[in-house]
Short mmCIF file of C-alpha atoms in Angstrom, two decimals:
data_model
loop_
_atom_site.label_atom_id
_atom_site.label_comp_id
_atom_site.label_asym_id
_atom_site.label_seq_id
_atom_site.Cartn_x
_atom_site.Cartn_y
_atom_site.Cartn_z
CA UNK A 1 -37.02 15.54 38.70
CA UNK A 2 -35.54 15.91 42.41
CA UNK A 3 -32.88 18.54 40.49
CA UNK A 4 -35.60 20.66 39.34
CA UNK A 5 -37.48 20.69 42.26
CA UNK A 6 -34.26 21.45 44.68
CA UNK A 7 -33.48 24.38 42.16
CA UNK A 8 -36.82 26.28 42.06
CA UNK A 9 -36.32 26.49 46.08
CA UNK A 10 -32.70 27.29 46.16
CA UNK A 11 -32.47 29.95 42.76
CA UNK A 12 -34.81 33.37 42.61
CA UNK A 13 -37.37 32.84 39.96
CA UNK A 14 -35.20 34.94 37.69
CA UNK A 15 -32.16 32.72 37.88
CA UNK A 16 -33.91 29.63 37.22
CA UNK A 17 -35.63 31.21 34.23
CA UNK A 18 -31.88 31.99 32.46
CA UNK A 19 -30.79 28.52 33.63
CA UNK A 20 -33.87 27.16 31.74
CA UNK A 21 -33.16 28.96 28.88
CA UNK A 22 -29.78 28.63 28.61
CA UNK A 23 -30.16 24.71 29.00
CA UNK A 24 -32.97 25.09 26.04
CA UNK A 25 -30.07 26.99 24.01
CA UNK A 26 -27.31 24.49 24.86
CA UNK A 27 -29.55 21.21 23.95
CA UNK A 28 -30.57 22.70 20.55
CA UNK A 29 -27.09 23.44 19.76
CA UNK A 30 -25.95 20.10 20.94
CA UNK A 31 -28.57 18.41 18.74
CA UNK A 32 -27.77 19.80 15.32
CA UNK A 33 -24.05 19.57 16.29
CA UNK A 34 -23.54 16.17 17.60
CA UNK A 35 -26.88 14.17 18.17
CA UNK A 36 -27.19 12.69 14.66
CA UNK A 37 -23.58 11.75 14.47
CA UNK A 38 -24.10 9.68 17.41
CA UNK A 39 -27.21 8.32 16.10
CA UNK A 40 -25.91 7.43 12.99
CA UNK A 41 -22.71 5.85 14.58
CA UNK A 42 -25.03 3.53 16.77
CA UNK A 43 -27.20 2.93 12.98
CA UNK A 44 -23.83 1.77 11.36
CA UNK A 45 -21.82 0.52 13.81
CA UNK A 46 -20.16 -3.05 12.97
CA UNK A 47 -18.48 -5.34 15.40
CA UNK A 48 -15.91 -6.00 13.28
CA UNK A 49 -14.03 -2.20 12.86
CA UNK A 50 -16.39 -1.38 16.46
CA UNK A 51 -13.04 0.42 17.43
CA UNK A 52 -12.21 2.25 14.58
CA UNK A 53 -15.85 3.45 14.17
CA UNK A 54 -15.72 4.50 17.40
CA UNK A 55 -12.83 6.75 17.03
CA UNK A 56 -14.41 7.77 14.24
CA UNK A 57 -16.94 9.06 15.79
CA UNK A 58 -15.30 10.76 18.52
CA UNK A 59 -12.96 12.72 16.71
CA UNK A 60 -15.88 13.62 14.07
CA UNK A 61 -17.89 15.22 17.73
CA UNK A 62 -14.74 16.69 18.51
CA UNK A 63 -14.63 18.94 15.60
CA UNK A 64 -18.70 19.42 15.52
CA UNK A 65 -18.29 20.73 19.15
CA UNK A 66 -15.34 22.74 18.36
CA UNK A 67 -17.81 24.22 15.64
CA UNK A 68 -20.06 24.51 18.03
CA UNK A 69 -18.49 26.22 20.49
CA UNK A 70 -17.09 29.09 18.08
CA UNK A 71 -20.62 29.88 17.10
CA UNK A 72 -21.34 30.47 20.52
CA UNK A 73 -18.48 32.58 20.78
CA UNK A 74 -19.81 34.52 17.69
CA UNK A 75 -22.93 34.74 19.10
CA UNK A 76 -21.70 36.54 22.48
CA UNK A 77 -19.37 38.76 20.00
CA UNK A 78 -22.05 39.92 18.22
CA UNK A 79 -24.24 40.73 21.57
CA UNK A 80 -26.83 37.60 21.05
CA UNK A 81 -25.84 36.25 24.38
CA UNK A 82 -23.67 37.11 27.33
CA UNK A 83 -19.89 36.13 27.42
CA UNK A 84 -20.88 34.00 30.72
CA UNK A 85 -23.90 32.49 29.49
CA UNK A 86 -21.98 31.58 26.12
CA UNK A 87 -19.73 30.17 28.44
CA UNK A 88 -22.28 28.03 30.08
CA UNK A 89 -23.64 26.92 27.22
CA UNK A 90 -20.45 25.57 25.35
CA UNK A 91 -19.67 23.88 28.74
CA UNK A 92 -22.90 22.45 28.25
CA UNK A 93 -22.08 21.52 24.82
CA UNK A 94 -19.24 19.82 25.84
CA UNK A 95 -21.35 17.79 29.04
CA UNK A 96 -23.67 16.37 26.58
CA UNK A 97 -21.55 15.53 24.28
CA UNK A 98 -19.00 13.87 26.21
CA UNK A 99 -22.01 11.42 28.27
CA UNK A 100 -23.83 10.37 25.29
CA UNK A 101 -21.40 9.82 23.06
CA UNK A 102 -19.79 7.17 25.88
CA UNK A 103 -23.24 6.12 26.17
CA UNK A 104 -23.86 5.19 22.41
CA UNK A 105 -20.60 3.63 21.94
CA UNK A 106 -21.18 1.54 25.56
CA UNK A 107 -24.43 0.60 24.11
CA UNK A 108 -23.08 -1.19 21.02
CA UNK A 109 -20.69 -2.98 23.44
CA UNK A 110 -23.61 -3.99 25.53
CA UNK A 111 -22.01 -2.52 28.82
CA UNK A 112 -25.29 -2.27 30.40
CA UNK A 113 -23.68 -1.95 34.17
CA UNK A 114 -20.95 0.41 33.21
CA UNK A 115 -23.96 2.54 30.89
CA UNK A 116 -27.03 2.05 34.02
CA UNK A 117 -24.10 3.15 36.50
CA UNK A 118 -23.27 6.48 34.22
CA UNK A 119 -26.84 7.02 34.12
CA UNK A 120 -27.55 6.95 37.49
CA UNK A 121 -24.12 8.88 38.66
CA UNK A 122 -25.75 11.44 36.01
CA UNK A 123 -29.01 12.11 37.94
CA UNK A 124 -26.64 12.17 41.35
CA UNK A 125 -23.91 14.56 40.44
CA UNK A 126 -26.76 16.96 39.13
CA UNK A 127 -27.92 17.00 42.22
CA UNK A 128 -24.25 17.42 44.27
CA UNK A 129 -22.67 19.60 42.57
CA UNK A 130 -25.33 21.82 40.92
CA UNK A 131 -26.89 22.57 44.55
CA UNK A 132 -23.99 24.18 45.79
CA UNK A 133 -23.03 26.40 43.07
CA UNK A 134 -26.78 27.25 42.73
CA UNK A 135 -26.81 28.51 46.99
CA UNK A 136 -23.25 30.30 46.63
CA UNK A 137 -23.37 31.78 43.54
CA UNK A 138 -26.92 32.37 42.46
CA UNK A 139 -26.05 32.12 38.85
CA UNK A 140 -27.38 30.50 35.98
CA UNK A 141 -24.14 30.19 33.90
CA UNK A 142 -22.71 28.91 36.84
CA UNK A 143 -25.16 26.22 37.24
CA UNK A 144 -24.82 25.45 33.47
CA UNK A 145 -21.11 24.56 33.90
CA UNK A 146 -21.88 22.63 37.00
CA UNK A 147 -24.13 20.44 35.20
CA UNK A 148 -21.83 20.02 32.53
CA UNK A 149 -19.27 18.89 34.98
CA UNK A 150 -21.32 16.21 36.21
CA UNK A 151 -22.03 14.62 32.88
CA UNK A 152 -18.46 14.70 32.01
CA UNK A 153 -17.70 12.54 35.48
CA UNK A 154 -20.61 10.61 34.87
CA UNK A 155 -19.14 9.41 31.94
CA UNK A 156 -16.03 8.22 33.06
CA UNK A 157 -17.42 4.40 34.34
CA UNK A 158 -18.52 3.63 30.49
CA UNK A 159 -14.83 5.56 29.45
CA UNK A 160 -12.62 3.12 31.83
CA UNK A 161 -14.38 0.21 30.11
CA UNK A 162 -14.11 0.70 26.86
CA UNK A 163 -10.57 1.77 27.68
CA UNK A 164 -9.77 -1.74 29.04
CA UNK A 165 -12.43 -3.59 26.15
CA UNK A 166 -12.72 -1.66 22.66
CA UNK A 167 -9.33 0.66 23.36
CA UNK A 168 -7.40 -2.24 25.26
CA UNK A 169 -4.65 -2.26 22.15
CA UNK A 170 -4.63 1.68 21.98
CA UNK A 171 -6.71 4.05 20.36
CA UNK A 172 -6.87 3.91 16.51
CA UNK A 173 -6.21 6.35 13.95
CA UNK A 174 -10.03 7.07 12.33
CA UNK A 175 -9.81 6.72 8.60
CA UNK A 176 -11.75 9.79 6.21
CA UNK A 177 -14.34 7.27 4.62
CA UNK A 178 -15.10 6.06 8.07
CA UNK A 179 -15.88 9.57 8.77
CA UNK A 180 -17.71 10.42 5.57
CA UNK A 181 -19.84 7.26 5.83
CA UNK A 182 -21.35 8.23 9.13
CA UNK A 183 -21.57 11.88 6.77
CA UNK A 184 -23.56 10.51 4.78
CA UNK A 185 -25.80 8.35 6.56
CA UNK A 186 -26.69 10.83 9.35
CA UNK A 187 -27.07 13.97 7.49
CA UNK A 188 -31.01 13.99 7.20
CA UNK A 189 -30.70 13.49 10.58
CA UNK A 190 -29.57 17.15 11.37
CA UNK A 191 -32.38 18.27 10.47
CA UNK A 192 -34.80 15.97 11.95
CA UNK A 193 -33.11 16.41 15.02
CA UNK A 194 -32.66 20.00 15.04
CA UNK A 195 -36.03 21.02 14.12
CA UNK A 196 -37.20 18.96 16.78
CA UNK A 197 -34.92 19.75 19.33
CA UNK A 198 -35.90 23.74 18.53
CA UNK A 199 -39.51 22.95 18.32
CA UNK A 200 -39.05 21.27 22.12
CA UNK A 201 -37.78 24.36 23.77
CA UNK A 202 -39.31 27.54 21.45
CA UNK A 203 -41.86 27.91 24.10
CA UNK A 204 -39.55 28.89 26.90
CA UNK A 205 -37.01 30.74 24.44
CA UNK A 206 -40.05 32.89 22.96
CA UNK A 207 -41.51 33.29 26.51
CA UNK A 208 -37.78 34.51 27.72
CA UNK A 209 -37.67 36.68 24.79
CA UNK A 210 -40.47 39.07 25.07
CA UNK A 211 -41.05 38.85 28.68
CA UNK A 212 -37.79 38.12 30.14
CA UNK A 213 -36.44 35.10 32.49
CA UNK A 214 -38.96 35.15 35.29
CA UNK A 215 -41.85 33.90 34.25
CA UNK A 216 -39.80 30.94 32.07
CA UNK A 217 -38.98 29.86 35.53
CA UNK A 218 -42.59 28.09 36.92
CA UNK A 219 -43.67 27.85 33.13
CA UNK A 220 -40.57 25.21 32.70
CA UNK A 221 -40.11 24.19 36.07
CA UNK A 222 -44.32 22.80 35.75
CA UNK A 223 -43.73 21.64 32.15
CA UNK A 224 -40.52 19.38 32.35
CA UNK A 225 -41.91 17.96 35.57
CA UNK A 226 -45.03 16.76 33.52
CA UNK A 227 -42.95 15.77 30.47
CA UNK A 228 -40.78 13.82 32.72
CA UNK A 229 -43.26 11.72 34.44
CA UNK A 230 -45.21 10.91 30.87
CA UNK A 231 -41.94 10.14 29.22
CA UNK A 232 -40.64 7.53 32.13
CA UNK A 233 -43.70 5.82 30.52
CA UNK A 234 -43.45 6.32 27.53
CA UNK A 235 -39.36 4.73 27.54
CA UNK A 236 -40.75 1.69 29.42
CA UNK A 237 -43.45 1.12 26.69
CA UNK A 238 -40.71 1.79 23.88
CA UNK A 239 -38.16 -1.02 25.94
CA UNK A 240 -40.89 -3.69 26.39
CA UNK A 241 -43.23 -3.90 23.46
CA UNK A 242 -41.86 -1.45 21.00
CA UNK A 243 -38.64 -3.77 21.12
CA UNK A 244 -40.76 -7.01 21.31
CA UNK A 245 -42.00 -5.66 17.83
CA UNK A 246 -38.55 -4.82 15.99
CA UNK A 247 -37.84 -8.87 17.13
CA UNK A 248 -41.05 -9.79 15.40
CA UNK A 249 -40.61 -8.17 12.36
CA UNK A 250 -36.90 -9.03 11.93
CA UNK A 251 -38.01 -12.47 12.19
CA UNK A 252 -40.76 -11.60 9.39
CA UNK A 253 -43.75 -12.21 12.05
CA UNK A 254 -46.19 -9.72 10.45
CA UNK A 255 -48.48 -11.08 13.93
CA UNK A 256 -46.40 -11.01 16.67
CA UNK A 257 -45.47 -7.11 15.47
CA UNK A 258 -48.72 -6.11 15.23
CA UNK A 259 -50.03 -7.56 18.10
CA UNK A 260 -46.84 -5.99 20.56
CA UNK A 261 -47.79 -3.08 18.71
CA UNK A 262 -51.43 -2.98 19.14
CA UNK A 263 -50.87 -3.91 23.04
CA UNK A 264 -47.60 -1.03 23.09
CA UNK A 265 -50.91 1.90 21.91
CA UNK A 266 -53.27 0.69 24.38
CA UNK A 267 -50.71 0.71 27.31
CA UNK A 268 -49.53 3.75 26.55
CA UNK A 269 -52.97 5.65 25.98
CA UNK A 270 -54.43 3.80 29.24
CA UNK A 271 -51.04 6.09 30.58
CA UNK A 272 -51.58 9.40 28.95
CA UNK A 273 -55.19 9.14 29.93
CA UNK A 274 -54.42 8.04 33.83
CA UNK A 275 -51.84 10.78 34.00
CA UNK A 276 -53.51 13.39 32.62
CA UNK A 277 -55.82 12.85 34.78
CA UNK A 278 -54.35 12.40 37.89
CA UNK A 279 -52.59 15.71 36.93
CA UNK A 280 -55.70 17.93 36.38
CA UNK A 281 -56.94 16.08 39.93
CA UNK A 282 -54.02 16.83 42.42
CA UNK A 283 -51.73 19.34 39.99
CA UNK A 284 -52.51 22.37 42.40
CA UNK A 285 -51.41 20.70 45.38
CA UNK A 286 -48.95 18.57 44.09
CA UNK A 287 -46.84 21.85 42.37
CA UNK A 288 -47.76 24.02 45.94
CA UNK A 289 -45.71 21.17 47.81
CA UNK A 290 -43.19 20.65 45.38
CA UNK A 291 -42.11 23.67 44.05
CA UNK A 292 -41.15 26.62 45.63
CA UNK A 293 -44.12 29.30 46.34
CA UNK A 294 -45.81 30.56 43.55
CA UNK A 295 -45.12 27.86 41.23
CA UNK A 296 -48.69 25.89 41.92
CA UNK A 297 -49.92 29.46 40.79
CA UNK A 298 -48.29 29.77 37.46
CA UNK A 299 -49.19 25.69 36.73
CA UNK A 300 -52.80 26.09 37.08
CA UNK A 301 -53.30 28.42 33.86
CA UNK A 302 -51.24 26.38 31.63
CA UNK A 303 -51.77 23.05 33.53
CA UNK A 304 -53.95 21.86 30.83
CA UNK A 305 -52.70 23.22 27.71
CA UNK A 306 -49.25 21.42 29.33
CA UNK A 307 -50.98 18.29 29.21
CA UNK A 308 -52.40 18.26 25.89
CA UNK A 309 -49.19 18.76 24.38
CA UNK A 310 -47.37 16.27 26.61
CA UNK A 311 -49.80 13.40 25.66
CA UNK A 312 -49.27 14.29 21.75
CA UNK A 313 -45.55 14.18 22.48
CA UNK A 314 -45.60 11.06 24.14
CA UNK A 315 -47.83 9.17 21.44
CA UNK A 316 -45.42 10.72 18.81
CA UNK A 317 -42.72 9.45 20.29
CA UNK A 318 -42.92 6.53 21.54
CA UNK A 319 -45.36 4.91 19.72
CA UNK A 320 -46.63 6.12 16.01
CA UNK A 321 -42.34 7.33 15.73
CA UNK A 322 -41.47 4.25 16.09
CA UNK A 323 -42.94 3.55 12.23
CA UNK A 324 -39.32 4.39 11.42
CA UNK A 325 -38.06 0.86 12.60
CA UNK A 326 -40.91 -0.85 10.38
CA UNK A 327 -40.84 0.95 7.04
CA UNK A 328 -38.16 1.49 4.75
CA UNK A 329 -37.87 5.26 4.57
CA UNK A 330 -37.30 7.99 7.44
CA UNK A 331 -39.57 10.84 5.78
CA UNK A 332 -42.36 11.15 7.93
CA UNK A 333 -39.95 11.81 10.66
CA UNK A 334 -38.27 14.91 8.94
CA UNK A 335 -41.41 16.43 7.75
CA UNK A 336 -43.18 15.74 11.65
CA UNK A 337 -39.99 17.22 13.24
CA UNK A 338 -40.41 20.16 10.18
CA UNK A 339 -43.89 20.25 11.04
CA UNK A 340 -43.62 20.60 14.63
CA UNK A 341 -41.29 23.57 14.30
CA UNK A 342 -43.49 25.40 11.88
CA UNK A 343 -46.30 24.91 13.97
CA UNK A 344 -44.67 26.10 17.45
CA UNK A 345 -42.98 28.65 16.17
CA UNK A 346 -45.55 30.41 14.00
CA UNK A 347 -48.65 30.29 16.98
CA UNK A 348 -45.44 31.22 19.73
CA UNK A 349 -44.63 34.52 17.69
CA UNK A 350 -48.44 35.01 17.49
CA UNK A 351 -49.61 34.07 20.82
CA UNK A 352 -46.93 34.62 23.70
CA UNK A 353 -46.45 38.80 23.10
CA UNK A 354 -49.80 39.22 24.43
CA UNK A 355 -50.34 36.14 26.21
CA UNK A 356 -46.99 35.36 27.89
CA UNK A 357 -47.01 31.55 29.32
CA UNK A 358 -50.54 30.81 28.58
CA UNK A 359 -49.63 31.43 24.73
CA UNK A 360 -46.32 29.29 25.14
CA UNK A 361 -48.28 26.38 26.60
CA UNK A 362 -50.73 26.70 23.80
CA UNK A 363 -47.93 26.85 21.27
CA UNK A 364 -46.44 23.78 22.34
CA UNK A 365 -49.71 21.74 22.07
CA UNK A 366 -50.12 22.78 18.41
CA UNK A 367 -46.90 22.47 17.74
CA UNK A 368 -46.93 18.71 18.93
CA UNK A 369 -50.42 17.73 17.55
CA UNK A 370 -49.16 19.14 14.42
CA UNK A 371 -46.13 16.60 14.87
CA UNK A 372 -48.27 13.51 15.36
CA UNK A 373 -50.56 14.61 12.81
CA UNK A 374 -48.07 13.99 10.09
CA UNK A 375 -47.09 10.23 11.09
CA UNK A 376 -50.90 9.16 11.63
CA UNK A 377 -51.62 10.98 7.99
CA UNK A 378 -48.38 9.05 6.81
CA UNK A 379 -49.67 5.68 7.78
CA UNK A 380 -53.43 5.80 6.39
CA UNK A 381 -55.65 3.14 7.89
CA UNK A 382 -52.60 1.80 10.60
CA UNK A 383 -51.26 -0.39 8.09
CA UNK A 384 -47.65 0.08 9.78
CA UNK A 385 -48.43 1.28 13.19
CA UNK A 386 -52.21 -0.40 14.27
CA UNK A 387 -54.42 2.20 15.62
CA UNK A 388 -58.18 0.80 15.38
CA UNK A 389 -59.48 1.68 19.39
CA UNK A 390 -62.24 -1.54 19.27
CA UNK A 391 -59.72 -4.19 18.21
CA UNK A 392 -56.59 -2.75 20.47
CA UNK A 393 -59.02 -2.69 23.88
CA UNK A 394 -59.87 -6.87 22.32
CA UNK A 395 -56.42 -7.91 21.44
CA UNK A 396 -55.96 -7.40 25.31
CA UNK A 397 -57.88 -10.20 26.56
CA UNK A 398 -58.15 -12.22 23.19
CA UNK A 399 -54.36 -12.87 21.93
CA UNK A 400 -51.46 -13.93 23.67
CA UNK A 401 -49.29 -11.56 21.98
CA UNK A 402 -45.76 -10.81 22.20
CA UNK A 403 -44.64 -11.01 25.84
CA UNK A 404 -40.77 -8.81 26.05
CA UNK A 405 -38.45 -10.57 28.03
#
């Protein structure tokens, strides 16, 4: 959040815009590549071939990026983007690819002070190197590879552990069925994840599209901050009560997981609703001292629209998403994701021509009510994932519940 506000003070509004969209580009890409692998590796993992499955896994992303990246190159060949900004983007690619795949694999090797210190070098070396580049160079492709860089070092703490731990003996040869198992497990995946990841960003892509980089700039600069602050909320509910849950129920205590769960909705919607509103209170000034001028300008016509979308995200999410760790089928996910996209995409081609941000804001609402819409429909009467107002505000003073340690 400190990146993005240093950035809209230190690039011209046009700059920013491309980096936004380029980042939007890169992460979409990087999803359908490489995200479900890594997803399904941390699914099927097993302690006993950890290190094999690991390598498994990385030389599987390897050849994903390498994909990847040549369909990048294709698409500056054939004039879809520049040969810099293709650049940027593969770097990208590469950045996001290298820091979360040490990050899963950390994970199942519980190196939480190796994986907190990557995370937090992340968020740092954004900050160091991107800066710089951004004042000298006053480039968004630029800027791209910078932030690449820094998730590639950021990544090196969890890297020199599991070099010493999982890799101490060397680094083994991946077999093909280890390769075709996580295939076969995470395929769905791609396009959950990819429709969701595209859904995420069409806003600022469609926006960029018929009105050019500048106004993407305060539109995404106002819209990440807000989806940043809900979603630091939203993780913490997920860690504490979402997590209490998943113990519950794989001890078979239908109780204790519907009673974290009920207490996980009402935390979080006591959340949304404080944030939005603190939002719509002090938004104007808050963007006018943040952001650099005429940013608080931009916020205030999509300000709510932002919102509405944001708190459907966040409820999507973290909490009535989360049905995927309590039922035995992953379908509602694919068709919300497949929703989502349809949604967005069809009211952005629609609405942003004429209205330019405005539409884009209102785009992204539909597109995530649409999202939510699915997994509430999917569960009818909160059999899975509680939802009954009345008996969530009681179960706060009335049960003891499920407390996370």
């Amino acid at each position: 959040m400190l990146a993005l506000v240093l950035f809209t003070r230190l690039a011209a509004p046009a700059v920013f815009g491309d980096y936004l969209i380029g980042f939007a580009c890169a992460f979409v890409v990087y999803a359908i590549a490489v995200q479900w692998l890594l997803q399904a590796f941390f699914a099927r993992h097993a302690p006993a071939d950890a290190a094999r499955a690991a390598s498994a896994a990385l030389v599987a992303g390897g050849a994903l990026v390498a994909v990847a990246g040549a369909g990048l190159a294709l698409a500056a060949a054939t004039g879809l983007l520049s040969a810099a900004m293709a650049a940027g983007c593969i770097g990208l690619v590469i950045g996001l690819s290298v820091f979360f795949a040490m990050v899963e694999i950390g994970r199942t090797r519980l190196l939480a002070t190796a994986v907190g210190l990557a995370s937090v070098l992340r968020a740092a070396l954004v900050l160091a190197l991107g800066a710089p580049v951004l004042a000298l160079t006053q480039s968004a492709p630029a800027l791209l590879g910078a932030v690449a860089l820094a998730h590639v070092l950021a990544a090196l703490p969890v890297a020199a552990r599991l070099r010493a731990t999982l890799w101490a003996d060397g680094f083994p040869r991946p077999r093909r069925a280890d390769i075709a198992g996580l295939a076969r497990y995470g395929w769905p995946l791609v396009l959950s994840l990819g429709a969701a990841a595209l859904a995420l960003n069409l806003d600022r892509m469609l926006i960029g599209f018929f009105h050019g980089p500048e106004p993407v700039a305060a539109y995404g600069a106002v819209a990440d901050f807000i989806k940043q602050s809900f979603v630091l909320v939203g993780e913490a509910v997920a860690a504490a009560y979402v997590s209490a849950a998943k113990a519950a129920h794989g001890r078979a205590d239908a109780g204790g997981t519907r009673r974290a769960l009920e207490r996980a909705l009402v935390v979080l919607s006591l959340a949304c609703v404080l944030g939005a509103a603190f939002f719509l209170t002090l938004g104007d000034t808050l963007f006018a001292l943040l952001f650099a001028p005429g940013y608080g300008d931009a916020a205030r016509e999509v300000l709510p629209l932002l919102l509405a979308g944001t708190v459907c995200l966040v409820l999507r999410a973290y909490y009535f998403g989360q049905v995927i760790y309590f039922s035995r089928t992953a379908w509602a996910d694919v068709v919300s994701s497949a929703a989502m996209l349809a949604a967005t995409g069809l009211s952005g081609l629609l609405l942003v021509p004429p209205w330019g941000a405005a539409g884009a804001a209102l785009a992204f609402a539909a597109g995530q009510a649409a999202g939510l819409l699915v997994f509430v429909l999917a569960d009818p009467g909160g059999r899975l994932m509680p939802r009954d107002p009345r008996r969530l505000v009681r179960a706060i003073h009335r049960q003891p519940g499920v407390t996370p340690r």
